[in-house]
Short mmCIF file of C-alpha atoms in Angstrom, two decimals:
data_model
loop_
_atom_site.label_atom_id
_atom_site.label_comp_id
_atom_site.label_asym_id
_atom_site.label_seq_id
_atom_site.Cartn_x
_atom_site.Cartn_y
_atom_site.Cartn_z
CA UNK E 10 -20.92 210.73 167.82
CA UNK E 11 -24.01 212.20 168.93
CA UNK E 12 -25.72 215.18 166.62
CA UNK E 13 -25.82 218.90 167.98
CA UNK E 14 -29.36 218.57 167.94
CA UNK E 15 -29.01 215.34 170.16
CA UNK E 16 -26.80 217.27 172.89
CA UNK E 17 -29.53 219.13 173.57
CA UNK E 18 -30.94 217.98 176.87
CA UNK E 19 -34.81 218.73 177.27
CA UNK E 20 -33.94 221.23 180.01
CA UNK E 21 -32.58 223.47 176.69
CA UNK E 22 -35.48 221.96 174.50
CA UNK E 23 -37.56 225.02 175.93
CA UNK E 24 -38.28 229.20 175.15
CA UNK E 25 -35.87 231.16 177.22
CA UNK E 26 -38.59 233.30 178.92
CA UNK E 27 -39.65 229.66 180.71
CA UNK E 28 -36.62 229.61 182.75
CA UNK E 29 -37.95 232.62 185.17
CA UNK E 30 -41.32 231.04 185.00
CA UNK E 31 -41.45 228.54 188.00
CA UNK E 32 -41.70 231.47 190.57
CA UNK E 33 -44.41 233.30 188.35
CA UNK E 34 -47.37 230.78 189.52
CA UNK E 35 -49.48 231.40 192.73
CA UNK E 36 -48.32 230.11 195.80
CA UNK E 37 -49.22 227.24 196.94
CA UNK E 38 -49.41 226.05 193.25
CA UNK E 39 -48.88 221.62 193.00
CA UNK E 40 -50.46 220.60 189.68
CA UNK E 41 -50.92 222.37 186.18
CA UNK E 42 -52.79 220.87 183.64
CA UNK E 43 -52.12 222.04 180.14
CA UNK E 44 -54.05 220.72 176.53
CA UNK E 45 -52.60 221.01 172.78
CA UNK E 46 -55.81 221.88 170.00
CA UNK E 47 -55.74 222.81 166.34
CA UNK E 48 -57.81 226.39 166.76
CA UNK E 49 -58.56 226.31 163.22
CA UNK E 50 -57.62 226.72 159.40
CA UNK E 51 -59.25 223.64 158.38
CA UNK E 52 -62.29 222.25 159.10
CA UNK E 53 -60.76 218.88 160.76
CA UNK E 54 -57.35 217.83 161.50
CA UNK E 55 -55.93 214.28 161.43
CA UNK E 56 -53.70 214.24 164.96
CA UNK E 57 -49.86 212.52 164.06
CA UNK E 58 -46.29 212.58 165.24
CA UNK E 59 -46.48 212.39 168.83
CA UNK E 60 -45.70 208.78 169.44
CA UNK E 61 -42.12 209.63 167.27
CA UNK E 62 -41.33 212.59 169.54
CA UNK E 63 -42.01 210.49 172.70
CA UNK E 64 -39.44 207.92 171.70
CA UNK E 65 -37.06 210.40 170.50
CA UNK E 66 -37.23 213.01 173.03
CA UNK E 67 -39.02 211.74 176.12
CA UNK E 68 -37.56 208.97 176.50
CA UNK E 69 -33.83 209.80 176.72
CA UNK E 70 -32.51 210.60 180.65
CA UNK E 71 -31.55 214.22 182.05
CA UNK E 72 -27.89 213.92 183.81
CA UNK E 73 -26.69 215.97 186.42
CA UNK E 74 -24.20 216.98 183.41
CA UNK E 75 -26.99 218.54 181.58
CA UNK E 76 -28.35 220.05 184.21
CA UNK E 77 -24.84 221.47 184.96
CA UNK E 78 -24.13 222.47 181.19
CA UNK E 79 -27.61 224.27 181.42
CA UNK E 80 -26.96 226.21 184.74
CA UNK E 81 -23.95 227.88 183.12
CA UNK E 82 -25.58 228.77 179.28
CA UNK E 83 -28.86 229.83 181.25
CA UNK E 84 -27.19 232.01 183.85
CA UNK E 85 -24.51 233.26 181.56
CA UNK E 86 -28.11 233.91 179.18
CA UNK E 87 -29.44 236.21 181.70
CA UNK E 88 -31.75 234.07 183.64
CA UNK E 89 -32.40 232.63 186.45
CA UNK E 90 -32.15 228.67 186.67
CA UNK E 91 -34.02 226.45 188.54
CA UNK E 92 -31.49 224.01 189.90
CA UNK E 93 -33.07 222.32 192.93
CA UNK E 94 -36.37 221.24 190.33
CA UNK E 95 -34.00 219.69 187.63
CA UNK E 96 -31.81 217.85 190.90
CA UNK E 97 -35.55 216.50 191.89
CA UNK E 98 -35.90 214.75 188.46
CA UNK E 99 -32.84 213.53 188.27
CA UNK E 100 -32.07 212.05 191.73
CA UNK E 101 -36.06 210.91 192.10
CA UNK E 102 -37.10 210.13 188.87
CA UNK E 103 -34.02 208.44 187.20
CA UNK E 104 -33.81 211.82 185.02
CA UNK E 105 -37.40 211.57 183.21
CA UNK E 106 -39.73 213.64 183.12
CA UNK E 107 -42.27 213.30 185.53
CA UNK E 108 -45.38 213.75 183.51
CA UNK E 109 -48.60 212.25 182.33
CA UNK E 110 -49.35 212.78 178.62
CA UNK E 111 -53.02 212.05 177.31
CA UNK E 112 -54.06 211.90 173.96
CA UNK E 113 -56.41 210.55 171.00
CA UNK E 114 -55.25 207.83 168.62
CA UNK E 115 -52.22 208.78 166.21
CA UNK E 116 -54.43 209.19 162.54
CA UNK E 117 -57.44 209.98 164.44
CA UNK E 118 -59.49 212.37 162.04
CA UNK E 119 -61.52 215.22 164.18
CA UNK E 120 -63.50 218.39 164.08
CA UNK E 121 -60.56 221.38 165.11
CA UNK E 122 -61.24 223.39 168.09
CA UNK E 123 -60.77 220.51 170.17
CA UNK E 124 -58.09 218.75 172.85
CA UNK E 125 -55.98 216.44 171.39
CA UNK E 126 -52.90 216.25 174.11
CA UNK E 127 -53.78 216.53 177.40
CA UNK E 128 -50.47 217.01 180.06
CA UNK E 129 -50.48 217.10 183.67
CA UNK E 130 -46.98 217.20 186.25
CA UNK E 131 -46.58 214.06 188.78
CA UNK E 132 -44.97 215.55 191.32
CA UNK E 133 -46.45 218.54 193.42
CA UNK E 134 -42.85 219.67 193.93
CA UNK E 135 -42.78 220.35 189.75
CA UNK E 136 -46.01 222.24 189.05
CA UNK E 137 -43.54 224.27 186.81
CA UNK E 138 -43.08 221.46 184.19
CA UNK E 139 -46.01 221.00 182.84
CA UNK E 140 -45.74 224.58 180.95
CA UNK E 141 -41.68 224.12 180.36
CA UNK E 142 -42.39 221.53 178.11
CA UNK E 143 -44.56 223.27 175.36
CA UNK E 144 -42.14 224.12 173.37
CA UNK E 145 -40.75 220.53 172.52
CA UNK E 146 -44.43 218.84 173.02
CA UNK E 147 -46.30 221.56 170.51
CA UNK E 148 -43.25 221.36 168.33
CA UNK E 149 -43.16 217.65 167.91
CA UNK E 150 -47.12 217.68 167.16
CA UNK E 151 -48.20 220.82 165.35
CA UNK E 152 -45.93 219.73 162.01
CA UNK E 153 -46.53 216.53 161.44
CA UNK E 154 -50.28 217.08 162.67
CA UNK E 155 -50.65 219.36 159.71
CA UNK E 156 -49.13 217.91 157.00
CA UNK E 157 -51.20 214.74 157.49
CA UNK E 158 -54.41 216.95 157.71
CA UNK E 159 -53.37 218.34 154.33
CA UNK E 160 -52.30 215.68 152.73
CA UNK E 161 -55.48 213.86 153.52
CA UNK E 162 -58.08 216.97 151.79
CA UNK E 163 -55.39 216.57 148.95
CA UNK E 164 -57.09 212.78 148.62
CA UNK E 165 -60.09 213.66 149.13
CA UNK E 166 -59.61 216.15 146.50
CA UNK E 167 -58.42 213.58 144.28
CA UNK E 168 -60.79 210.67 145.21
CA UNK E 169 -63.61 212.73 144.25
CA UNK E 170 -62.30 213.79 140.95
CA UNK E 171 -61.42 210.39 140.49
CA UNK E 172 -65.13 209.26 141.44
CA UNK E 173 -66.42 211.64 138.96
CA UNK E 174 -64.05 210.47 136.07
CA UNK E 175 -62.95 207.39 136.34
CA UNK E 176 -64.26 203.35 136.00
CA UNK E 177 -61.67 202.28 138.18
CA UNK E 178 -62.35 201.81 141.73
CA UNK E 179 -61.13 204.98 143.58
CA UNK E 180 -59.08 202.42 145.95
CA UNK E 181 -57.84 200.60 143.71
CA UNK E 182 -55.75 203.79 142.30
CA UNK E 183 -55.70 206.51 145.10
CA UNK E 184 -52.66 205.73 146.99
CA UNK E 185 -49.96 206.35 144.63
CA UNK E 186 -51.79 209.55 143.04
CA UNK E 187 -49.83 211.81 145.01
CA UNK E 188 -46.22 211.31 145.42
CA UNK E 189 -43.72 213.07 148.35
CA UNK E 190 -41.21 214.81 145.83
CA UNK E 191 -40.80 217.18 149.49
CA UNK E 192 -37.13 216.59 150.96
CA UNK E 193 -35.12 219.08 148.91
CA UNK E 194 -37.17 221.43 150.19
CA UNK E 195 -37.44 221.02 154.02
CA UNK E 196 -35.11 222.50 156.38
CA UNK E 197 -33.69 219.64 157.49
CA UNK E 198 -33.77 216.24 157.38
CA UNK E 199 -35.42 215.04 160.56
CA UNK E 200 -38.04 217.78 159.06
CA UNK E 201 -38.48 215.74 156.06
CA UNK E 202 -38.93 212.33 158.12
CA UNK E 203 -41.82 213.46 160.31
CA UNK E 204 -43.75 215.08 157.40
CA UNK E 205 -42.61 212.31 154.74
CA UNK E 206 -44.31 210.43 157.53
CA UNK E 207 -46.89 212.34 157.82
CA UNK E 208 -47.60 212.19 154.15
CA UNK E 209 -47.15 208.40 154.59
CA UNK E 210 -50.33 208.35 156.69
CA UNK E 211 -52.60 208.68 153.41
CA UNK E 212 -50.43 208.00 150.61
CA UNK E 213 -48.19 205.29 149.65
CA UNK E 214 -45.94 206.88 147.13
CA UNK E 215 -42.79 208.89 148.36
CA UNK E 216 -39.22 210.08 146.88
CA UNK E 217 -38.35 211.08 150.72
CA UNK E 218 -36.05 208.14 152.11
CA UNK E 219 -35.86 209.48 155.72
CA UNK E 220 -39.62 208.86 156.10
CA UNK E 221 -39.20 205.30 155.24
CA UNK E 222 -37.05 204.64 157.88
CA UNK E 223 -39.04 207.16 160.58
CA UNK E 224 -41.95 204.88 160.52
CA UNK E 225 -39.79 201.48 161.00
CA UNK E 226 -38.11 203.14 163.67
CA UNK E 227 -41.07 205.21 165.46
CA UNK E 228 -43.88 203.08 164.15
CA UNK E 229 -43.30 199.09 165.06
CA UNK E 230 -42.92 197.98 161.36
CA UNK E 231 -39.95 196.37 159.73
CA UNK E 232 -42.17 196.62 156.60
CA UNK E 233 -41.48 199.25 154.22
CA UNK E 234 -44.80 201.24 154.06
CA UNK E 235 -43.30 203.65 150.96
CA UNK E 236 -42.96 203.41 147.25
CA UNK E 237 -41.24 204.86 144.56
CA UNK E 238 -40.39 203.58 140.98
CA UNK E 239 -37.19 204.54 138.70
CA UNK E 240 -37.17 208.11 136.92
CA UNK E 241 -35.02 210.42 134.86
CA UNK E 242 -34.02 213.82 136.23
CA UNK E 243 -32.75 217.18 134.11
CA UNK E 244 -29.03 216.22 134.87
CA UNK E 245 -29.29 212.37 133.43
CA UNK E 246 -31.48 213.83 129.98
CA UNK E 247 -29.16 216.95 129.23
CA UNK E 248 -25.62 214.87 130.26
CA UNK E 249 -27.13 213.05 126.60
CA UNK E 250 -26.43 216.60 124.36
CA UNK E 251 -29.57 218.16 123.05
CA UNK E 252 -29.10 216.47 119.44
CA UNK E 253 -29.11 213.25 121.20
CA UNK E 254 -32.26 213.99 123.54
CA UNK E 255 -34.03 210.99 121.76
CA UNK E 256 -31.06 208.42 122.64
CA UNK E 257 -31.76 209.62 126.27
CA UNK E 258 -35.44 208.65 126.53
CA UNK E 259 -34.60 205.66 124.33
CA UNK E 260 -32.39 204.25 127.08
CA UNK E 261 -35.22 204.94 129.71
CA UNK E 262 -37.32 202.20 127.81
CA UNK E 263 -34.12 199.94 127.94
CA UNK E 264 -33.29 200.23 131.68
CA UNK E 265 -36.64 199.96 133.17
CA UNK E 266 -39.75 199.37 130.73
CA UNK E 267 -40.93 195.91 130.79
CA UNK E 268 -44.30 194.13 132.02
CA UNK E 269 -45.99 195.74 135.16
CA UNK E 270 -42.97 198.11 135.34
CA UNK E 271 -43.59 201.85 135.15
CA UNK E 272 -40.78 204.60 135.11
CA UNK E 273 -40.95 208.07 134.97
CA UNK E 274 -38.87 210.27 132.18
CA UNK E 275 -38.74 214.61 132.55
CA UNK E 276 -39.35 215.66 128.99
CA UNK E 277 -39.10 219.07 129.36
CA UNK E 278 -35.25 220.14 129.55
CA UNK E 279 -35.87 221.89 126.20
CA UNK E 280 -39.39 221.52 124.21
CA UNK E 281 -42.06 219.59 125.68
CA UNK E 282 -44.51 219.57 123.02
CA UNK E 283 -41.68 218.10 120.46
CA UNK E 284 -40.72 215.43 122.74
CA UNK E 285 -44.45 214.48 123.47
CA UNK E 286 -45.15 214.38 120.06
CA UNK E 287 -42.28 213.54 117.74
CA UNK E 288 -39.70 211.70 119.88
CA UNK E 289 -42.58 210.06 122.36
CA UNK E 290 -44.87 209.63 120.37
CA UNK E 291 -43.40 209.05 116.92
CA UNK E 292 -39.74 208.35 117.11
CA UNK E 293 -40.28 205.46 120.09
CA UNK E 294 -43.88 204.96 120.22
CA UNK E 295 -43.64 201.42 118.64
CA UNK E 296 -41.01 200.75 121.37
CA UNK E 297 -42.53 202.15 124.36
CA UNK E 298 -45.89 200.13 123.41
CA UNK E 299 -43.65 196.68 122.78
CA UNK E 300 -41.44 197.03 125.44
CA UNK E 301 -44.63 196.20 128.34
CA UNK E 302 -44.97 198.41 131.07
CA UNK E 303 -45.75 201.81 131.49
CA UNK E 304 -44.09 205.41 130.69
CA UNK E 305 -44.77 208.55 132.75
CA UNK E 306 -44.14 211.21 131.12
CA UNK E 307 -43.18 214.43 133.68
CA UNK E 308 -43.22 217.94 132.28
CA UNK E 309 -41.45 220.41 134.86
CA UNK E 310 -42.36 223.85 134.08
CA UNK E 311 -44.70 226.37 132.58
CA UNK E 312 -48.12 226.98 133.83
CA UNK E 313 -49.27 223.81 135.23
CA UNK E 314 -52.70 223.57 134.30
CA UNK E 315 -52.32 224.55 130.70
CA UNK E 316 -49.12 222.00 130.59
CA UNK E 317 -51.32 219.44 131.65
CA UNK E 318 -54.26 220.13 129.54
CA UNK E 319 -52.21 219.86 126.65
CA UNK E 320 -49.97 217.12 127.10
CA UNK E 321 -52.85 215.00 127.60
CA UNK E 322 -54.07 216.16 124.29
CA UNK E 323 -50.62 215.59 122.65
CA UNK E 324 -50.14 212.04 124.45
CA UNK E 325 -53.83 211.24 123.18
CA UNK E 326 -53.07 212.45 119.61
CA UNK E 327 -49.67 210.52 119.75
CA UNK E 328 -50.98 207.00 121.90
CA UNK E 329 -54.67 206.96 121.04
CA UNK E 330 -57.15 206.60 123.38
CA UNK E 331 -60.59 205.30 124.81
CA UNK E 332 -64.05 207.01 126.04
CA UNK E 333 -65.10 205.23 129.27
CA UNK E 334 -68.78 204.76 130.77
CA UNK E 335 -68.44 207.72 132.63
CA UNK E 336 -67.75 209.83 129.37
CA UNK E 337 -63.78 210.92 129.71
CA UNK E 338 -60.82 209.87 127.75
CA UNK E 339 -58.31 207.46 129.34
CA UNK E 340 -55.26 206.94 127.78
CA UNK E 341 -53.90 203.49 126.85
CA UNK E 342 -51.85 201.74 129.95
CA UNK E 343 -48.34 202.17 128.25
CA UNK E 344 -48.40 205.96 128.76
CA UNK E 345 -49.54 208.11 131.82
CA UNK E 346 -48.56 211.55 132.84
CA UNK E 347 -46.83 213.10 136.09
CA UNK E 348 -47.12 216.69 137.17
CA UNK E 349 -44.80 217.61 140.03
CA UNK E 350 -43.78 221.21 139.36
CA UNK E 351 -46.11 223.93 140.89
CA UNK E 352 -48.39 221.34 142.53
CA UNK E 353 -49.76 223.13 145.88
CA UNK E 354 -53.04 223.66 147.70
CA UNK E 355 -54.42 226.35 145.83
CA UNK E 356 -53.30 224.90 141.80
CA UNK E 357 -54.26 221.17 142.42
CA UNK E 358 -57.91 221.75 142.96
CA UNK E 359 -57.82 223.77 139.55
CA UNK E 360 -55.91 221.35 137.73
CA UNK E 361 -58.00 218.41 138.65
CA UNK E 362 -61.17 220.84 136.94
CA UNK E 363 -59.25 221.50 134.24
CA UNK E 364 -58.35 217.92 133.66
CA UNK E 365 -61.99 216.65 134.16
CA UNK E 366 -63.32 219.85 132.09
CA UNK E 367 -60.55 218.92 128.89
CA UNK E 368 -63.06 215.58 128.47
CA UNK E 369 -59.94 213.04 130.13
CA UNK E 370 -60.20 210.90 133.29
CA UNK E 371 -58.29 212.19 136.12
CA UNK E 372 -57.06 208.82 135.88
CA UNK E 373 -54.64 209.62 133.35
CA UNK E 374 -52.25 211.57 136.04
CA UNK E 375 -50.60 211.26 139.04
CA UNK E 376 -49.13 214.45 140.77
CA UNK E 377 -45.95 215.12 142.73
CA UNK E 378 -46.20 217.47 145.42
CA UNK E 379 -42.57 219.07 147.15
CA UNK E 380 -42.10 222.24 148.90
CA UNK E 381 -46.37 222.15 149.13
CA UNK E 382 -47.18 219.26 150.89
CA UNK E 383 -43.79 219.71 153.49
CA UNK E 384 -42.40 222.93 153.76
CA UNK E 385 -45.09 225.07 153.08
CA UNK E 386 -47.02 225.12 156.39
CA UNK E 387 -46.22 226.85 159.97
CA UNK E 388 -48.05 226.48 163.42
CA UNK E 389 -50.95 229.24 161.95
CA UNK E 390 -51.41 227.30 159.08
CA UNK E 391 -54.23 224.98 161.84
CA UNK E 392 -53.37 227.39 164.97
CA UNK E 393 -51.92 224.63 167.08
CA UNK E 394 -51.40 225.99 170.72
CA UNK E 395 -50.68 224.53 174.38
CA UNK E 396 -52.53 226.68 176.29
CA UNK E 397 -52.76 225.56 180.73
CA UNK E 398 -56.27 225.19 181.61
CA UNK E 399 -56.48 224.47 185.45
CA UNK E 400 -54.47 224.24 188.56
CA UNK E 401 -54.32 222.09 191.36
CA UNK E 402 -53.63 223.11 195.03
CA UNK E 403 -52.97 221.40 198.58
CA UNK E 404 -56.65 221.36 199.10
CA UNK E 405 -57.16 218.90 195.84
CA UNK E 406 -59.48 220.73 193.93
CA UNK E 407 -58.84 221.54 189.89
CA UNK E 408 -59.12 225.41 189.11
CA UNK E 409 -59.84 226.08 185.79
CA UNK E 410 -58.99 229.16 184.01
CA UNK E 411 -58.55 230.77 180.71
CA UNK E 412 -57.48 233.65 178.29
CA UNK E 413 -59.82 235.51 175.69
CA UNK E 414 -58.26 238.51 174.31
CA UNK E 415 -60.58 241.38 173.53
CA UNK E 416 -58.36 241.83 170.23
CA UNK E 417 -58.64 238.16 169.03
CA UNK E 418 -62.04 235.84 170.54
CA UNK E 419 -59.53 233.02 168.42
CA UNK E 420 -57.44 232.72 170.72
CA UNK E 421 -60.01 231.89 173.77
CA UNK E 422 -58.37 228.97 175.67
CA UNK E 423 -60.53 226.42 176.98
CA UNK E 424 -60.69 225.88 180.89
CA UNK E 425 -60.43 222.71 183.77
CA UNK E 426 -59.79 219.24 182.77
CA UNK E 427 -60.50 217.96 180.04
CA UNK E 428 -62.10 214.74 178.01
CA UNK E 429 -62.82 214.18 174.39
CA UNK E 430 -66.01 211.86 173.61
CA UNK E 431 -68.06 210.81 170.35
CA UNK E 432 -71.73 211.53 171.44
CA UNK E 433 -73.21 208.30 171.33
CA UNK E 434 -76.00 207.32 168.76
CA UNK E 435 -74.81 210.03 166.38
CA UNK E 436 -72.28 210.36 162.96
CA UNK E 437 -68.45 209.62 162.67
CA UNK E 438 -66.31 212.89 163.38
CA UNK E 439 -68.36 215.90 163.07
CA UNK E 440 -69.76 214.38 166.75
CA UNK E 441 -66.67 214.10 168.48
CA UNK E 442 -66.83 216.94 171.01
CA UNK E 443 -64.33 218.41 173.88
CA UNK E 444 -66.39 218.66 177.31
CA UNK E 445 -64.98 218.61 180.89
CA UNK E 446 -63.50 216.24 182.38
CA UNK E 447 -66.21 215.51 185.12
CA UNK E 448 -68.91 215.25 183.15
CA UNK E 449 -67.60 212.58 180.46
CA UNK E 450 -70.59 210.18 182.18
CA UNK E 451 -73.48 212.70 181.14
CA UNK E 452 -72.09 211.75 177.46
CA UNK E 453 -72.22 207.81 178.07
CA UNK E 454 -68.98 207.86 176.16
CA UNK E 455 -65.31 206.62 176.87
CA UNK E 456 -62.70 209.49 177.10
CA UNK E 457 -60.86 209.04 173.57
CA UNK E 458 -58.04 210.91 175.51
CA UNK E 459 -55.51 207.40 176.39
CA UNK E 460 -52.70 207.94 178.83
CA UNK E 461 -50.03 207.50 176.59
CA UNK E 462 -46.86 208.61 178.65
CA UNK E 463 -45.90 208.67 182.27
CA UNK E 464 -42.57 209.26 184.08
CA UNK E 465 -40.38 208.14 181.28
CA UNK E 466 -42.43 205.08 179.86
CA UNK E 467 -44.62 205.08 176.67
CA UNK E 468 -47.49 203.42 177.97
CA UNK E 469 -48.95 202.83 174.70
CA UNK E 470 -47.69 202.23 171.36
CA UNK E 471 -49.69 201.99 167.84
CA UNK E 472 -48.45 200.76 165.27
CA UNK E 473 -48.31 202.21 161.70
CA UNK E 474 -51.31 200.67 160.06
CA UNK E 475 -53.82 201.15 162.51
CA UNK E 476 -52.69 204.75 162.22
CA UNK E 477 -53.51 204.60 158.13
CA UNK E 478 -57.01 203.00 159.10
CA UNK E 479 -58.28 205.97 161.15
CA UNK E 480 -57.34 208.64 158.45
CA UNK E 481 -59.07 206.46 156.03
CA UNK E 482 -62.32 207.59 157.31
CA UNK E 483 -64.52 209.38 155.50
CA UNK E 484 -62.20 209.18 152.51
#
């Protein structure tokens, strides 16, 4: 049985006003070409998600059912309903959509304010199309788009405190310092997929299942690109009794400690500081250090950068530690610390300070990041927007046009075809530049804009890896 969401035929997949819209264009209109950008709110973005919404969405036939079911809600809606356009794709063009999609490598890191999905209608009979379509297309890429894009400064954030306080090679150790604790929070669960995804991109740790199986499915892997490790939550300590809270952590360390294994433990359902430094490190210190492996302890409340501050003081007092050539404490490798409560974009930057400013490695924790890093971002939060940037007539010739509101020179669109090139002979991304179409050869560069979609085929696929690889740059 097919979802709700799933029932929806791409004809529906659109804004309502866009149902009145195919007589609105000038006459004589056969081609509109339309771009996606990030206007902002970050200096660079790293572009992701569109290959998953292709397969999903693009891929999947209108019938003359839908296009039925939709006459009736749209009429019955109050609008008018283009009927002899949707016949045209379905008796001509199998039901797909008859469209050419451009656009940059998935992971691709790039200066904002420029075109990273170009679109363009196939059929002068559909000039409409192009523009029906935003709706889905900008959905499916603005989301997962930014959640990569954060999720990447959160590394860099992190690799460069790291840097700064550590001996350990920042690769060796950067992956798995920010974990997905995300899909409670999201609003659904295909939302948690694309930006567990997403997050997936730069990190490799991840408490949000659905995104494992997103990239298999989307991303040509039967690998499983995700990792999490065993861990206590509020219900499993507190189910113990409060008098017993001891008998609790000790059956942590006899479930999962052991050589190379690590497991997390929440030590905060009633008094943080006791259990860090009585029970912890007093009570089962002998144990945790025999047992092999290493603890994580996880506070889950209070202010975050004085909880962290001070339970690396406590766990220091309690497990010892060592001064490295770089001048910061590191804790022995039986005991780490996880902060996952209050972790967003404004406290982690602070926190990392704090840490480095307390005399410890940053080293020493790991962070979990949940309603910041997936639910806490909206198409502002990087300005995505389709805007249509030329039109095509009988006589052949591209038209280009654009807005620029008195009120807001933010929202100027850009105008005529368009191309995306890295000037030649000059640095990674701050180079890469939008210019127009025509004049790609003055830039002796290739168009980094690939036809990736046409008429119902995905014309080219990347795989989940090669994705990673391009965000790694400049990390």
């Amino acid at each position: 049985m097919k979802t709700v969401l799933h029932l929806i035929s791409a004809i529906l997949r659109t804004d309502s006003y866009k149902f009145s819209q195919w007589v609105q264009y000038p006459a004589g209109t056969e081609y509109v070409s339309s771009y996606i950008e990030s206007r902002g709110g970050e200096d660079e973005s790293v572009f992701f998600g569109l290959q998953a919404f292709m397969k999903d969405y693009m891929t999947t036939p209108i019938t003359i059912a839908d296009v039925d079911r939709a006459e009736r809600i749209v009429l019955t809606h109050g609008l008018p309903f283009n009927r002899s356009g949707w016949e045209i794709i379905v008796n001509e063009y199998n039901g797909m959509l008859p469209v050419t999609i451009e656009a940059v490598a998935e992971g691709t890191v790039m200066p904002t304010h420029n075109v990273q999905v170009q679109v363009v209608n196939n059929d002068p009979r559909l000039w409409w199309l192009t523009s029906y379509i935003e709706t889905a297309l900008l959905r499916g890429v603005w989301y997962p788009s930014t959640v990569a894009t954060k999720s990447r400064k959160f590394k860099k954030l992190i690799a460069a405190a790291l840097k700064k306080s550590s001996d350990v090679p920042v690769e060796a150790q950067i992956n798995f310092k920010l974990h997905d604790f995300g899909s409670r929070g999201c609003s659904s669960s295909e939302t948690a997929m694309l930006g567990g995804m997403a997050h997936l991109v730069n990190f490799m740790g991840t408490d949000t299942a659905e995104a494992l199986v997103g990239v298999m499915e989307y991303y040509n892997t039967d690998q499983v690109v995700g990792f999490s490790i065993p861990a206590s939550e509020h219900s499993t300590i507190t189910s113990w009794g409060r008098e017993r809270e001891v008998d609790a952590y000790d059956n942590m360390i006899d479930q999962f400690a052991g050589p190379s294994k690590i497991y997390a433990c929440v030590s905060d359902s009633y008094n943080i500081w006791d259990a860090i430094s009585n029970l912890w490190g007093k009570k089962l210190r002998d144990k945790v250090i025999s047992s092999g492996g290493t603890l994580v302890v996880r506070p889950d409340s209070g202010k975050p950068v004085e909880v962290v501050v001070k339970s690396l003081k406590l766990l220091a007092a309690a497990f010892g530690s060592t001064t490295n050539r770089k001048g910061y404490e590191v804790l022995p490798s039986h005991v780490r610390l996880i902060q996952g409560d209050g972790i967003n974009e404004q406290s982690l930057p602070e926190i990392l300070e704090a840490i480095m400013e307390a005399g410890f490695s940053v080293e020493n924790v790991a962070f979990g990041m949940g309603g910041g890093l997936l639910q806490a971002w909206n198409r502002d939060t990087l300005k995505y927007a389709m805007k249509a940037s030329a039109i095509k007539g009988a006589d052949g010739v591209w038209r280009g046009f654009s807005k620029d509101p008195i009120t807001d020179h933010g929202k100027r669109s850009k105008e005529g075809r368009l191309a995306l090139v890295k000037e030649a002979g000059f640095g990674i991304n701050e180079y890469i530049r939008t210019v127009p179409e025509d004049y790609i050869w003055e830039f002796q560069a290739t168009n980094m804009l690939r036809p990736v979609f046409k008429n119902g085929v995905i014309l080219i696929e990347d795989t989940f890896e090669n994705i990673r690889e391009r965000a790694r740059e400049g990390v």
